[in-house]
Amino acid sequence: FDGKDFINITDSNSLDIRGDLSIETWIRQNTFPNYYEALVAKRVSASTTTNYEIFLNTAGGGNSRNLSYYDGTDVRIGSFVPPTNEWSHIIAVVRNNTQRVEFYTNGILRDNLTGFNGGINNAQLSIGGFDHTTDEIFNGSIAQVRIYNRSLSANQIFELYNSYNTS
C-alpha cells in the first residue's frame, strides 16, 4: 500500500473470529493528516457491527496518532505513536478470556488494555481504509498483514519481529 488506496477482501468464515485473535502488520506512516486512519478492520462503516479493527487515532488532539483498537462498542487508545518515515511492526492481541487487548510494537509490549473481540459480521476485511470515505485512508505504507485465530505469546511476537528485522 502506498498511502493512496486500500483493499477490501470479501467476507469469509475464516475471518469471522469470535475468540482470541492476533492482528499483525508492518506500517510506515508518511504524515499525520487525519484524525483517524484505518489499518486493518472487519467492518464497513461506523453504523455496522465491528468484529475487530486496529487504526491510528488522535488521543487528545495535536498531531499524534496513537495505535488504537475498536471492538464495536468502545475505542481502546494505546500509548504508541508510530514515527513518520520509519517502518513499525505492530501486533494487536485480543484475549477474550481476560477481556484484554495488548499492543506490541517492534517486538515489545507497549499497552495492556481492557477490551474484547466484537460481534461477528458479514463485512469485508478492509486494509488501509474504507470504501465509504476517503477521510480514513492510511497515509503511508502497509505490508505483511496477518490475522491469527489465536492469541500469540510474547515470545512468538518477538520471534516474528526478529524474523523480519533487517536492521
mmCIF file of C-alpha atoms in Angstrom:
data_model
loop_
_atom_site.group_PDB
_atom_site.id
_atom_site.type_symbol
_atom_site.label_atom_id
_atom_site.label_comp_id
_atom_site.label_asym_id
_atom_site.label_seq_id
_atom_site.Cartn_x
_atom_site.Cartn_y
_atom_site.Cartn_z
ATOM 1 C CA PHE A 1 0.000 0.000 0.000
ATOM 2 C CA ASP A 2 1.296 3.410 -0.857
ATOM 3 C CA GLY A 3 -0.977 5.754 1.103
ATOM 4 C CA LYS A 4 -3.349 6.476 -1.762
ATOM 5 C CA ASP A 5 -5.528 3.391 -1.766
ATOM 6 C CA PHE A 6 -6.884 0.470 0.227
ATOM 7 C CA ILE A 7 -8.134 -3.032 -0.430
ATOM 8 C CA ASN A 8 -11.252 -4.906 0.565
ATOM 9 C CA ILE A 9 -11.292 -8.672 0.975
ATOM 10 C CA THR A 10 -14.608 -10.461 0.590
ATOM 11 C CA ASP A 11 -16.056 -11.795 3.827
ATOM 12 C CA SER A 12 -15.081 -15.341 4.708
ATOM 13 C CA ASN A 13 -15.917 -17.573 7.664
ATOM 14 C CA SER A 14 -12.177 -17.782 8.389
ATOM 15 C CA LEU A 15 -12.167 -14.014 9.061
ATOM 16 C CA ASP A 16 -15.190 -14.126 11.406
ATOM 17 C CA ILE A 17 -13.167 -14.642 14.574
ATOM 18 C CA ARG A 18 -15.128 -14.655 17.821
ATOM 19 C CA GLY A 19 -12.482 -15.820 20.285
ATOM 20 C CA ASP A 20 -8.885 -14.825 20.780
ATOM 21 C CA LEU A 21 -7.103 -13.272 17.830
ATOM 22 C CA SER A 22 -3.914 -11.503 16.816
ATOM 23 C CA ILE A 23 -3.554 -8.926 14.042
ATOM 24 C CA GLU A 24 -0.060 -8.363 12.681
ATOM 25 C CA THR A 25 1.199 -5.778 10.212
ATOM 26 C CA TRP A 26 4.084 -3.510 9.326
ATOM 27 C CA ILE A 27 3.307 0.175 8.781
ATOM 28 C CA ARG A 28 5.292 3.153 7.560
ATOM 29 C CA GLN A 29 3.436 6.392 8.242
ATOM 30 C CA ASN A 30 4.109 9.347 5.934
ATOM 31 C CA THR A 31 2.410 12.212 7.792
ATOM 32 C CA PHE A 32 -0.280 12.952 10.399
ATOM 33 C CA PRO A 33 -3.059 14.307 8.157
ATOM 34 C CA ASN A 34 -6.302 12.905 9.606
ATOM 35 C CA TYR A 35 -7.935 12.318 12.948
ATOM 36 C CA TYR A 36 -8.473 8.644 12.122
ATOM 37 C CA GLU A 37 -6.652 6.270 9.770
ATOM 38 C CA ALA A 38 -7.720 2.652 9.296
ATOM 39 C CA LEU A 39 -5.068 -0.075 9.263
ATOM 40 C CA VAL A 40 -6.957 -3.406 9.405
ATOM 41 C CA ALA A 41 -10.702 -3.626 10.033
ATOM 42 C CA LYS A 42 -13.558 -6.112 9.854
ATOM 43 C CA ARG A 43 -16.299 -3.502 9.488
ATOM 44 C CA VAL A 44 -17.886 -1.399 6.764
ATOM 45 C CA SER A 45 -18.752 1.861 8.477
ATOM 46 C CA ALA A 46 -19.402 3.366 11.878
ATOM 47 C CA SER A 47 -23.010 2.168 11.707
ATOM 48 C CA THR A 48 -22.227 -1.554 11.345
ATOM 49 C CA THR A 49 -21.193 -4.193 13.845
ATOM 50 C CA THR A 50 -17.440 -4.317 14.169
ATOM 51 C CA ASN A 51 -15.682 -7.634 14.662
ATOM 52 C CA TYR A 52 -12.185 -6.139 15.111
ATOM 53 C CA GLU A 53 -10.260 -3.073 13.991
ATOM 54 C CA ILE A 54 -6.845 -1.509 14.536
ATOM 55 C CA PHE A 55 -6.279 2.081 13.484
ATOM 56 C CA LEU A 56 -4.468 5.300 14.301
ATOM 57 C CA ASN A 57 -6.499 7.805 16.281
ATOM 58 C CA THR A 58 -5.951 11.248 17.770
ATOM 59 C CA ALA A 59 -5.776 10.910 21.520
ATOM 60 C CA GLY A 60 -6.447 14.352 22.881
ATOM 61 C CA GLY A 61 -5.731 16.317 19.730
ATOM 62 C CA GLY A 62 -2.498 17.518 18.251
ATOM 63 C CA ASN A 63 -0.553 15.798 15.521
ATOM 64 C CA SER A 64 -0.016 12.421 17.178
ATOM 65 C CA ARG A 65 -1.923 9.351 16.034
ATOM 66 C CA ASN A 66 -1.996 6.649 18.704
ATOM 67 C CA LEU A 67 -2.391 2.974 17.873
ATOM 68 C CA SER A 68 -5.981 2.054 18.816
ATOM 69 C CA TYR A 69 -8.410 -0.882 18.830
ATOM 70 C CA TYR A 70 -12.173 -0.847 18.280
ATOM 71 C CA ASP A 71 -14.380 -3.787 19.267
ATOM 72 C CA GLY A 72 -17.710 -2.405 18.067
ATOM 73 C CA THR A 73 -18.522 -0.761 21.383
ATOM 74 C CA ASP A 74 -15.533 1.118 22.715
ATOM 75 C CA VAL A 75 -12.256 2.508 21.411
ATOM 76 C CA ARG A 76 -9.123 1.449 23.292
ATOM 77 C CA ILE A 77 -6.340 4.004 22.764
ATOM 78 C CA GLY A 78 -2.778 2.870 23.273
ATOM 79 C CA SER A 79 0.311 4.910 24.073
ATOM 80 C CA PHE A 80 2.324 4.077 20.943
ATOM 81 C CA VAL A 81 2.581 6.769 18.274
ATOM 82 C CA PRO A 82 4.234 5.388 15.122
ATOM 83 C CA PRO A 83 7.112 7.519 13.878
ATOM 84 C CA THR A 84 6.902 9.022 10.424
ATOM 85 C CA ASN A 85 9.035 7.647 7.600
ATOM 86 C CA GLU A 86 10.089 4.541 9.572
ATOM 87 C CA TRP A 87 8.719 1.018 9.498
ATOM 88 C CA SER A 88 6.996 -0.216 12.687
ATOM 89 C CA HIS A 89 5.969 -3.811 13.377
ATOM 90 C CA ILE A 90 2.564 -3.862 15.074
ATOM 91 C CA ILE A 91 0.642 -6.724 16.646
ATOM 92 C CA ALA A 92 -2.663 -6.363 18.482
ATOM 93 C CA VAL A 93 -3.506 -9.406 20.613
ATOM 94 C CA VAL A 94 -7.085 -9.869 21.833
ATOM 95 C CA ARG A 95 -7.544 -12.236 24.778
ATOM 96 C CA ASN A 96 -11.279 -12.773 25.205
ATOM 97 C CA ASN A 97 -10.979 -14.871 28.375
ATOM 98 C CA THR A 98 -9.431 -11.895 30.217
ATOM 99 C CA GLN A 99 -11.053 -9.220 28.015
ATOM 100 C CA ARG A 100 -7.674 -7.628 27.302
ATOM 101 C CA VAL A 101 -6.118 -6.058 24.216
ATOM 102 C CA GLU A 102 -2.326 -5.982 24.103
ATOM 103 C CA PHE A 103 -0.382 -3.769 21.680
ATOM 104 C CA TYR A 104 3.103 -4.907 20.725
ATOM 105 C CA THR A 105 5.337 -2.711 18.608
ATOM 106 C CA ASN A 106 8.707 -3.802 17.309
ATOM 107 C CA GLY A 107 8.526 -6.926 19.482
ATOM 108 C CA ILE A 108 7.839 -5.103 22.767
ATOM 109 C CA LEU A 109 4.607 -4.977 24.792
ATOM 110 C CA ARG A 110 3.515 -1.315 24.889
ATOM 111 C CA ASP A 111 -0.057 -1.463 26.230
ATOM 112 C CA ASN A 112 -2.344 -3.897 28.027
ATOM 113 C CA LEU A 113 -5.883 -2.502 27.838
ATOM 114 C CA THR A 114 -9.398 -3.639 28.663
ATOM 115 C CA GLY A 115 -11.208 -4.825 25.528
ATOM 116 C CA PHE A 116 -12.563 -7.778 23.623
ATOM 117 C CA ASN A 117 -13.388 -9.108 20.187
ATOM 118 C CA GLY A 118 -16.694 -7.657 18.929
ATOM 119 C CA GLY A 119 -19.638 -9.388 17.295
ATOM 120 C CA ILE A 120 -19.408 -11.486 14.161
ATOM 121 C CA ASN A 121 -20.474 -9.685 11.000
ATOM 122 C CA ASN A 122 -20.630 -10.218 7.255
ATOM 123 C CA ALA A 123 -18.442 -7.226 6.499
ATOM 124 C CA GLN A 124 -15.478 -7.368 4.216
ATOM 125 C CA LEU A 125 -11.990 -7.095 5.643
ATOM 126 C CA SER A 126 -10.541 -3.667 4.848
ATOM 127 C CA ILE A 127 -6.835 -2.889 4.831
ATOM 128 C CA GLY A 128 -5.654 0.718 4.671
ATOM 129 C CA GLY A 129 -9.084 2.387 4.599
ATOM 130 C CA PHE A 130 -12.764 2.013 3.779
ATOM 131 C CA ASP A 131 -14.722 2.364 0.559
ATOM 132 C CA HIS A 132 -17.342 4.640 2.180
ATOM 133 C CA THR A 133 -14.956 7.534 2.817
ATOM 134 C CA THR A 134 -11.572 8.813 1.728
ATOM 135 C CA ASP A 135 -11.033 10.557 5.082
ATOM 136 C CA GLU A 136 -9.915 7.331 6.793
ATOM 137 C CA ILE A 137 -7.307 6.101 4.300
ATOM 138 C CA PHE A 138 -3.959 5.423 5.929
ATOM 139 C CA ASN A 139 -1.334 7.870 4.688
ATOM 140 C CA GLY A 140 1.631 5.538 4.425
ATOM 141 C CA SER A 141 2.600 2.004 3.532
ATOM 142 C CA ILE A 142 1.237 -1.258 4.948
ATOM 143 C CA ALA A 143 2.882 -4.649 4.495
ATOM 144 C CA GLN A 144 2.700 -8.225 5.755
ATOM 145 C CA VAL A 145 -0.845 -8.228 7.168
ATOM 146 C CA ARG A 146 -1.638 -11.439 9.032
ATOM 147 C CA ILE A 147 -4.663 -12.359 11.118
ATOM 148 C CA TYR A 148 -4.387 -15.285 13.523
ATOM 149 C CA ASN A 149 -7.369 -17.014 15.132
ATOM 150 C CA ARG A 150 -5.433 -17.294 18.397
ATOM 151 C CA SER A 151 -3.560 -15.019 20.755
ATOM 152 C CA LEU A 152 0.157 -15.032 20.107
ATOM 153 C CA SER A 153 2.548 -15.219 23.051
ATOM 154 C CA ALA A 154 5.155 -12.562 23.803
ATOM 155 C CA ASN A 155 7.885 -14.982 22.669
ATOM 156 C CA GLN A 156 6.115 -15.681 19.364
ATOM 157 C CA ILE A 157 5.715 -11.954 18.735
ATOM 158 C CA PHE A 158 9.365 -11.252 19.488
ATOM 159 C CA GLU A 159 10.406 -14.071 17.134
ATOM 160 C CA LEU A 160 8.139 -12.728 14.356
ATOM 161 C CA TYR A 161 9.607 -9.249 14.708
ATOM 162 C CA ASN A 162 13.165 -10.572 14.629
ATOM 163 C CA SER A 163 12.441 -12.805 11.635
ATOM 164 C CA TYR A 164 11.577 -9.690 9.592
ATOM 165 C CA ASN A 165 14.001 -7.221 11.137
ATOM 166 C CA THR A 166 16.914 -6.489 8.828
ATOM 167 C CA SER A 167 18.398 -3.537 10.706
#
